[in-house]
Amino acid sequence: MSKYIHTEVDGIKLKLSNLSKILYPESGITKAEVIQYYMTIAPIIINHIGNRPLTLIRYPDGIEKNKFYSKSCPEWAPSWIKRQEIQHSEEMIPYAVINNTAGVVWLANLAALEIHPMQMLTTKMENPDHFIFDIDPPEGADFSDVKQIAYKLKRFLESYNYTPFIKTSGSKGVHIIVPIITQHTHDEMVECVKGLAKLFVQQNKDSSTLNLQKNNRDGKTLIDIYRNHMAQTTVSAYSLRAKPNASISTPITWDQLENLKHSTEINIRNIDAHLEKYGDVWKDIRKSAVPLHTHHQAIREINKEVEKKLESYLHKRDFGKTPEPRPQLNLTNQNRFSVQLHNASNLHYDLRLEDQGVLLSWAIPKGLPHRKGIKRLAIQTEDHPMEYLDFEGVIPKGEYGAGEMWVFAKGQVSWIKKTDSSHEFILDSKQLKGHFKLYKTKGEQWLIERKNEADATLLNSSIKPQLADVSKTIPSGIQYSFEIKWDGIRSLIHVLDDQIKIYSRSGREISNQFPELQIASEAFHIENGIFDGEIISMDKEGRPIFSDVISRLHTKGERSIQSAVHKNPVYCYLFDCLFLDGRNICNEPLKKRQDWLAVSLKKNNQFRLSETMSDGKALFDAAKNMNLEGIMAKDLTKPYEVGNRNNYWLKIKFRDTISVQILGYTRGNGDRSNLFGALHIATENNGSWNYLGKVGTGFDEAKMIEVLAILKVQDESKKLITENIEEAHRTIWITPKLWCEVQYASLTNKGTLREPVFLGLRPDLES
Ligand code: MN
């Protein structure tokens, strides 16, 4: 037989030598068989060694003779074999990189029986894509002990959400491989694996050890994690071993492990049958790649840096008292952020940006700026643990940062530029988007500037409030909160920095009527927001007087308004919040909107919080005794629908009232000969009028004089209804522009109101 054979693989000419040489004397396996095996396995083994720096163990004269442990790709290797240089402490080593069948065959021809790849691809040298536990039992150990430890380690790793894969080592033990995402550095991975291994060995002291010294292992199985270091290698899946039976390090399933008798069981002679039956069980291994996780007990070992950063956080808190999270996990950098609303001694927002395992944190007293170019003070606070991203709760009195904390916005941060003294980034979340820049000014003090305009459409437009359905009964269930139905002018209050704009229910701006409500900084902790409430006037007993507040609405002229402010000041009871510091919060549940309203409002001014109660029946009885209009029941779980009427809110009234339009009035006679007799009232439905009769009670003389003055300046009109009515000849029809509120007992069978009583004009409903 010739000493050389010339062949061609992948279009590459190869010269194969010494094919009949016996490399495994005990089983008589020749080099030809070895080459044959590698040629067959090449398409599969390439998935596991391809594009990785390789260390080779060559046995040119067989496994019983000298072996050559070669890291450096031989200088005489053909030029189509790629090299990857890696800097070692003293030298630069060019490792061989193989990515085709020809390369695998070339290795086999070198009698490189064992192929040991590194844990990263040459395309991403900084980031390993898996880690390895080499389970190495003591000499003469029973293989069932190996299996037992392997299964334990599997369950252990699975408890950290890893998916461990197993292969035979082809020697005594097994290798457990855990695919990870290629985002971690080698050092990060090694630190994490150390932490896991220490904890596992601690939990399995009797059977496992991390001690490399053979004579210090005490008959225990070595959990060898030292192969995970950068530039270390482990024998590849499907590589031959230099063992007498030419065993192969073979990927198996966890079920197959059950029946395996020894790690050398699968070898060059039976591998074909094995593959035919199971195929490559590691084919989809990359699909199980996850980020590194680390157990809290290991955090001290694993991420000293993170711990150091969190020292101040830990120092300031007593975890027996505060519900704030204790750092537990060392997660990878996923570029997350959150903004928390923190009702501490001063209401402020906390901005937290994920960076190197912690949350960089700033307290921003006035919140993130919502207009381009605006800069706000941001005070850097201690780094917080990743768990703080989602923290909501109440930090008890006396503890650091005592008060409520809510997540205001949460999403992804994209860094644009980051230096020690300036950070530029984009925040993206469904609640909040924006381009910001933080600058360090002095010590802990930074400035945060907004670099783009925020969406403040809602804040800057006239919108209509959500309207309630009527209910005859008080709903029950814990999702309801109850409050007084305020009898006044429903208003949306827009707080725009120092200015307050007030819109009526119909969307008309009525700010000028209520100068006493221009107290933005006196009344609110926040800079911008939209609040829903009711403007009322009160008598000495604190009962809302509807007609008084209505008269405020048609007071004209600055001087008259000023004197009305003096004689008859109004209050605004707020019960909802739609927009807060740059964020539309209509989709948050009512409970949260109520909480945020409560912390936004300062005490002792014209703006007041409409107190809520959970006992609807008790409130109903109390409100009835006080002769109020009724109560509201609100579903705490529901959002706010601008301009819609729905059953999220229910009004439960003691008497029925209706808002109607005035079609005309009758001339008075007798006592009222200088006044008017009654008002013709109706409601409009799609252009046709539903006549509700006349209302002639509920007025005193002063009220009638006031109303008549308004009636007289209205344009006269033709009769808009078809009904024959009483006193037609005494009626003056007017263009239906005026609204009024009427209380009534019930409807007659003609559809008119029984026992109607005039409650007041409703200029707030005029469009
Ligand atoms: Mn805070």
PDB file of C-alpha atoms in Angstrom, residues 238-404:
ATOM      1  CA  TYR A 238     -18.191  14.138  18.486  1.00  0.00           C
ATOM      2  CA  SER A 239     -14.433  14.309  18.955  1.00  0.00           C
ATOM      3  CA  LEU A 240     -12.634  10.996  19.362  1.00  0.00           C
ATOM      4  CA  ARG A 241     -10.831  10.409  22.648  1.00  0.00           C
ATOM      5  CA  ALA A 242      -7.441   8.834  23.068  1.00  0.00           C
ATOM      6  CA  LYS A 243      -8.933   5.909  24.956  1.00  0.00           C
ATOM      7  CA  PRO A 244      -8.360   2.252  24.079  1.00  0.00           C
ATOM      8  CA  ASN A 245     -11.778   1.733  22.471  1.00  0.00           C
ATOM      9  CA  ALA A 246     -11.717   5.029  20.475  1.00  0.00           C
ATOM     10  CA  SER A 247     -14.597   6.376  22.500  1.00  0.00           C
ATOM     11  CA  ILE A 248     -16.350   9.521  21.335  1.00  0.00           C
ATOM     12  CA  SER A 249     -17.492  12.432  23.431  1.00  0.00           C
ATOM     13  CA  THR A 250     -21.150  12.101  22.430  1.00  0.00           C
ATOM     14  CA  PRO A 251     -24.137  14.374  23.021  1.00  0.00           C
ATOM     15  CA  ILE A 252     -26.983  12.412  24.565  1.00  0.00           C
ATOM     16  CA  THR A 253     -30.382  13.280  25.965  1.00  0.00           C
ATOM     17  CA  TRP A 254     -31.073  13.250  29.693  1.00  0.00           C
ATOM     18  CA  ASP A 255     -33.277  10.191  29.112  1.00  0.00           C
ATOM     19  CA  GLN A 256     -30.461   8.363  27.350  1.00  0.00           C
ATOM     20  CA  LEU A 257     -28.207   8.998  30.332  1.00  0.00           C
ATOM     21  CA  GLU A 258     -30.492   6.746  32.379  1.00  0.00           C
ATOM     22  CA  ASN A 259     -29.420   3.622  30.479  1.00  0.00           C
ATOM     23  CA  LEU A 260     -25.825   4.565  29.791  1.00  0.00           C
ATOM     24  CA  LYS A 261     -23.398   2.164  31.457  1.00  0.00           C
ATOM     25  CA  HIS A 262     -20.203   4.115  31.004  1.00  0.00           C
ATOM     26  CA  SER A 263     -18.882   7.285  29.470  1.00  0.00           C
ATOM     27  CA  THR A 264     -16.819   5.325  26.918  1.00  0.00           C
ATOM     28  CA  GLU A 265     -19.828   3.335  25.750  1.00  0.00           C
ATOM     29  CA  ILE A 266     -20.318   5.242  22.516  1.00  0.00           C
ATOM     30  CA  ASN A 267     -17.247   4.851  20.285  1.00  0.00           C
ATOM     31  CA  ILE A 268     -16.001   4.795  16.705  1.00  0.00           C
ATOM     32  CA  ARG A 269     -17.584   1.375  16.129  1.00  0.00           C
ATOM     33  CA  ASN A 270     -21.139   2.099  17.296  1.00  0.00           C
ATOM     34  CA  ILE A 271     -21.498   5.841  16.693  1.00  0.00           C
ATOM     35  CA  ASP A 272     -23.209   5.320  13.313  1.00  0.00           C
ATOM     36  CA  ALA A 273     -25.979   3.267  14.888  1.00  0.00           C
ATOM     37  CA  HIS A 274     -26.346   5.845  17.630  1.00  0.00           C
ATOM     38  CA  LEU A 275     -26.648   8.730  15.172  1.00  0.00           C
ATOM     39  CA  GLU A 276     -29.015   6.781  12.972  1.00  0.00           C
ATOM     40  CA  LYS A 277     -31.321   6.305  15.920  1.00  0.00           C
ATOM     41  CA  TYR A 278     -31.121   9.721  17.589  1.00  0.00           C
ATOM     42  CA  GLY A 279     -29.438  12.127  15.172  1.00  0.00           C
ATOM     43  CA  ASP A 280     -27.502  15.072  16.588  1.00  0.00           C
ATOM     44  CA  VAL A 281     -29.420  15.784  19.795  1.00  0.00           C
ATOM     45  CA  TRP A 282     -27.558  19.103  20.109  1.00  0.00           C
ATOM     46  CA  LYS A 283     -28.716  20.378  16.733  1.00  0.00           C
ATOM     47  CA  ASP A 284     -30.832  23.172  18.243  1.00  0.00           C
ATOM     48  CA  ILE A 285     -28.700  23.888  21.285  1.00  0.00           C
ATOM     49  CA  ARG A 286     -28.433  27.627  20.508  1.00  0.00           C
ATOM     50  CA  LYS A 287     -32.178  28.041  20.757  1.00  0.00           C
ATOM     51  CA  SER A 288     -31.900  27.461  24.491  1.00  0.00           C
ATOM     52  CA  ALA A 289     -29.396  30.258  25.048  1.00  0.00           C
ATOM     53  CA  VAL A 290     -30.343  32.541  27.932  1.00  0.00           C
ATOM     54  CA  PRO A 291     -28.629  35.386  29.758  1.00  0.00           C
ATOM     55  CA  LEU A 292     -26.526  34.637  32.804  1.00  0.00           C
ATOM     56  CA  HIS A 293     -28.270  34.642  36.135  1.00  0.00           C
ATOM     57  CA  THR A 294     -26.770  34.552  39.556  1.00  0.00           C
ATOM     58  CA  HIS A 295     -28.122  33.408  42.839  1.00  0.00           C
ATOM     59  CA  HIS A 296     -28.272  35.969  45.635  1.00  0.00           C
ATOM     60  CA  GLN A 297     -26.008  34.010  47.945  1.00  0.00           C
ATOM     61  CA  ALA A 298     -23.409  34.062  45.267  1.00  0.00           C
ATOM     62  CA  ILE A 299     -23.660  37.775  44.632  1.00  0.00           C
ATOM     63  CA  ARG A 300     -20.811  38.525  46.981  1.00  0.00           C
ATOM     64  CA  GLU A 301     -18.507  36.241  45.048  1.00  0.00           C
ATOM     65  CA  ILE A 302     -19.814  36.961  41.650  1.00  0.00           C
ATOM     66  CA  ASN A 303     -20.230  40.622  41.316  1.00  0.00           C
ATOM     67  CA  LYS A 304     -18.061  42.412  43.781  1.00  0.00           C
ATOM     68  CA  GLU A 305     -18.388  45.525  41.716  1.00  0.00           C
ATOM     69  CA  VAL A 306     -22.166  45.521  41.785  1.00  0.00           C
ATOM     70  CA  GLU A 307     -22.064  44.891  45.491  1.00  0.00           C
ATOM     71  CA  LYS A 308     -19.721  47.766  45.985  1.00  0.00           C
ATOM     72  CA  LYS A 309     -22.008  50.015  44.014  1.00  0.00           C
ATOM     73  CA  LEU A 310     -24.931  48.855  46.139  1.00  0.00           C
ATOM     74  CA  GLU A 311     -23.159  49.345  49.469  1.00  0.00           C
ATOM     75  CA  SER A 312     -24.791  52.682  50.040  1.00  0.00           C
ATOM     76  CA  TYR A 313     -28.210  51.280  49.076  1.00  0.00           C
ATOM     77  CA  LEU A 314     -27.820  48.404  51.530  1.00  0.00           C
ATOM     78  CA  HIS A 315     -26.438  50.620  54.251  1.00  0.00           C
ATOM     79  CA  LYS A 316     -29.366  53.027  54.166  1.00  0.00           C
ATOM     80  CA  ARG A 317     -32.064  50.394  54.505  1.00  0.00           C
ATOM     81  CA  ASP A 318     -33.359  48.029  57.157  1.00  0.00           C
ATOM     82  CA  PHE A 319     -34.894  45.189  55.185  1.00  0.00           C
ATOM     83  CA  GLY A 320     -36.794  44.045  58.249  1.00  0.00           C
ATOM     84  CA  LYS A 321     -38.755  47.269  58.014  1.00  0.00           C
ATOM     85  CA  THR A 322     -38.877  48.471  54.426  1.00  0.00           C
ATOM     86  CA  PRO A 323     -40.668  46.542  51.686  1.00  0.00           C
ATOM     87  CA  GLU A 324     -38.011  47.699  49.214  1.00  0.00           C
ATOM     88  CA  PRO A 325     -36.203  44.895  47.393  1.00  0.00           C
ATOM     89  CA  ARG A 326     -33.048  43.318  48.713  1.00  0.00           C
ATOM     90  CA  PRO A 327     -30.635  42.776  45.818  1.00  0.00           C
ATOM     91  CA  GLN A 328     -30.882  39.180  44.676  1.00  0.00           C
ATOM     92  CA  LEU A 329     -30.114  38.748  41.029  1.00  0.00           C
ATOM     93  CA  ASN A 330     -27.208  39.781  38.928  1.00  0.00           C
ATOM     94  CA  LEU A 331     -28.855  40.233  35.589  1.00  0.00           C
ATOM     95  CA  THR A 332     -27.263  41.148  32.321  1.00  0.00           C
ATOM     96  CA  ASN A 333     -27.459  44.598  30.913  1.00  0.00           C
ATOM     97  CA  GLN A 334     -30.808  44.817  29.164  1.00  0.00           C
ATOM     98  CA  ASN A 335     -30.897  48.607  28.870  1.00  0.00           C
ATOM     99  CA  ARG A 336     -33.985  49.086  30.953  1.00  0.00           C
ATOM    100  CA  PHE A 337     -35.187  52.211  32.706  1.00  0.00           C
ATOM    101  CA  SER A 338     -37.937  53.277  35.000  1.00  0.00           C
ATOM    102  CA  VAL A 339     -39.287  56.513  36.342  1.00  0.00           C
ATOM    103  CA  GLN A 340     -40.864  56.290  39.752  1.00  0.00           C
ATOM    104  CA  LEU A 341     -43.147  58.804  41.403  1.00  0.00           C
ATOM    105  CA  HIS A 342     -41.986  59.062  44.992  1.00  0.00           C
ATOM    106  CA  ASN A 343     -44.113  60.793  47.595  1.00  0.00           C
ATOM    107  CA  ALA A 344     -41.312  61.253  50.100  1.00  0.00           C
ATOM    108  CA  SER A 345     -40.832  64.373  52.233  1.00  0.00           C
ATOM    109  CA  ASN A 346     -40.950  66.202  48.904  1.00  0.00           C
ATOM    110  CA  LEU A 347     -42.882  64.784  45.988  1.00  0.00           C
ATOM    111  CA  HIS A 348     -40.374  63.956  43.254  1.00  0.00           C
ATOM    112  CA  TYR A 349     -39.640  61.596  40.431  1.00  0.00           C
ATOM    113  CA  ASP A 350     -36.786  59.081  40.455  1.00  0.00           C
ATOM    114  CA  LEU A 351     -35.120  58.302  37.159  1.00  0.00           C
ATOM    115  CA  ARG A 352     -33.323  54.937  37.064  1.00  0.00           C
ATOM    116  CA  LEU A 353     -31.153  53.802  34.154  1.00  0.00           C
ATOM    117  CA  GLU A 354     -29.738  50.293  33.915  1.00  0.00           C
ATOM    118  CA  ASP A 355     -25.966  50.266  33.702  1.00  0.00           C
ATOM    119  CA  GLN A 356     -23.501  47.457  34.488  1.00  0.00           C
ATOM    120  CA  GLY A 357     -25.775  45.488  36.779  1.00  0.00           C
ATOM    121  CA  VAL A 358     -27.233  48.379  38.756  1.00  0.00           C
ATOM    122  CA  LEU A 359     -29.676  51.231  38.298  1.00  0.00           C
ATOM    123  CA  LEU A 360     -28.027  54.631  38.114  1.00  0.00           C
ATOM    124  CA  SER A 361     -30.456  56.886  39.948  1.00  0.00           C
ATOM    125  CA  TRP A 362     -31.416  60.549  40.089  1.00  0.00           C
ATOM    126  CA  ALA A 363     -34.133  62.272  42.089  1.00  0.00           C
ATOM    127  CA  ILE A 364     -35.775  64.916  39.896  1.00  0.00           C
ATOM    128  CA  PRO A 365     -37.869  67.260  42.065  1.00  0.00           C
ATOM    129  CA  LYS A 366     -39.885  68.705  39.174  1.00  0.00           C
ATOM    130  CA  GLY A 367     -39.983  65.624  37.008  1.00  0.00           C
ATOM    131  CA  LEU A 368     -38.505  65.054  33.577  1.00  0.00           C
ATOM    132  CA  PRO A 369     -38.820  68.228  31.516  1.00  0.00           C
ATOM    133  CA  HIS A 370     -41.596  68.022  28.939  1.00  0.00           C
ATOM    134  CA  ARG A 371     -40.437  70.783  26.630  1.00  0.00           C
ATOM    135  CA  LYS A 372     -37.388  70.885  24.418  1.00  0.00           C
ATOM    136  CA  GLY A 373     -34.490  72.855  25.864  1.00  0.00           C
ATOM    137  CA  ILE A 374     -35.887  72.931  29.414  1.00  0.00           C
ATOM    138  CA  LYS A 375     -33.357  71.929  32.069  1.00  0.00           C
ATOM    139  CA  ARG A 376     -34.243  70.634  35.484  1.00  0.00           C
ATOM    140  CA  LEU A 377     -32.266  69.834  38.570  1.00  0.00           C
ATOM    141  CA  ALA A 378     -31.497  66.122  39.018  1.00  0.00           C
ATOM    142  CA  ILE A 379     -29.821  64.961  42.188  1.00  0.00           C
ATOM    143  CA  GLN A 380     -27.842  61.769  41.819  1.00  0.00           C
ATOM    144  CA  THR A 381     -28.720  59.226  44.484  1.00  0.00           C
ATOM    145  CA  GLU A 382     -27.173  55.884  45.380  1.00  0.00           C
ATOM    146  CA  ASP A 383     -27.156  53.134  42.747  1.00  0.00           C
ATOM    147  CA  HIS A 384     -30.190  50.917  43.177  1.00  0.00           C
ATOM    148  CA  PRO A 385     -30.418  47.164  42.530  1.00  0.00           C
ATOM    149  CA  MET A 386     -32.085  45.946  39.348  1.00  0.00           C
ATOM    150  CA  GLU A 387     -35.083  44.721  41.336  1.00  0.00           C
ATOM    151  CA  TYR A 388     -35.977  48.336  42.026  1.00  0.00           C
ATOM    152  CA  LEU A 389     -37.196  48.786  38.439  1.00  0.00           C
ATOM    153  CA  ASP A 390     -40.621  47.430  39.358  1.00  0.00           C
ATOM    154  CA  PHE A 391     -40.808  48.471  42.964  1.00  0.00           C
ATOM    155  CA  GLU A 392     -44.098  49.938  44.120  1.00  0.00           C
ATOM    156  CA  GLY A 393     -45.082  50.200  47.743  1.00  0.00           C
ATOM    157  CA  VAL A 394     -45.029  52.256  50.879  1.00  0.00           C
ATOM    158  CA  ILE A 395     -41.736  52.834  52.664  1.00  0.00           C
ATOM    159  CA  PRO A 396     -42.705  53.109  56.323  1.00  0.00           C
ATOM    160  CA  LYS A 397     -42.362  56.256  58.409  1.00  0.00           C
ATOM    161  CA  GLY A 398     -38.935  56.678  59.927  1.00  0.00           C
ATOM    162  CA  GLU A 399     -37.236  54.676  57.165  1.00  0.00           C
ATOM    163  CA  TYR A 400     -35.028  56.172  54.481  1.00  0.00           C
ATOM    164  CA  GLY A 401     -37.209  57.670  51.708  1.00  0.00           C
ATOM    165  CA  ALA A 402     -40.416  57.110  53.679  1.00  0.00           C
ATOM    166  CA  GLY A 403     -43.556  57.457  51.569  1.00  0.00           C
ATOM    167  CA  GLU A 404     -45.323  55.880  48.632  1.00  0.00           C
TER     168      GLU A 404
END
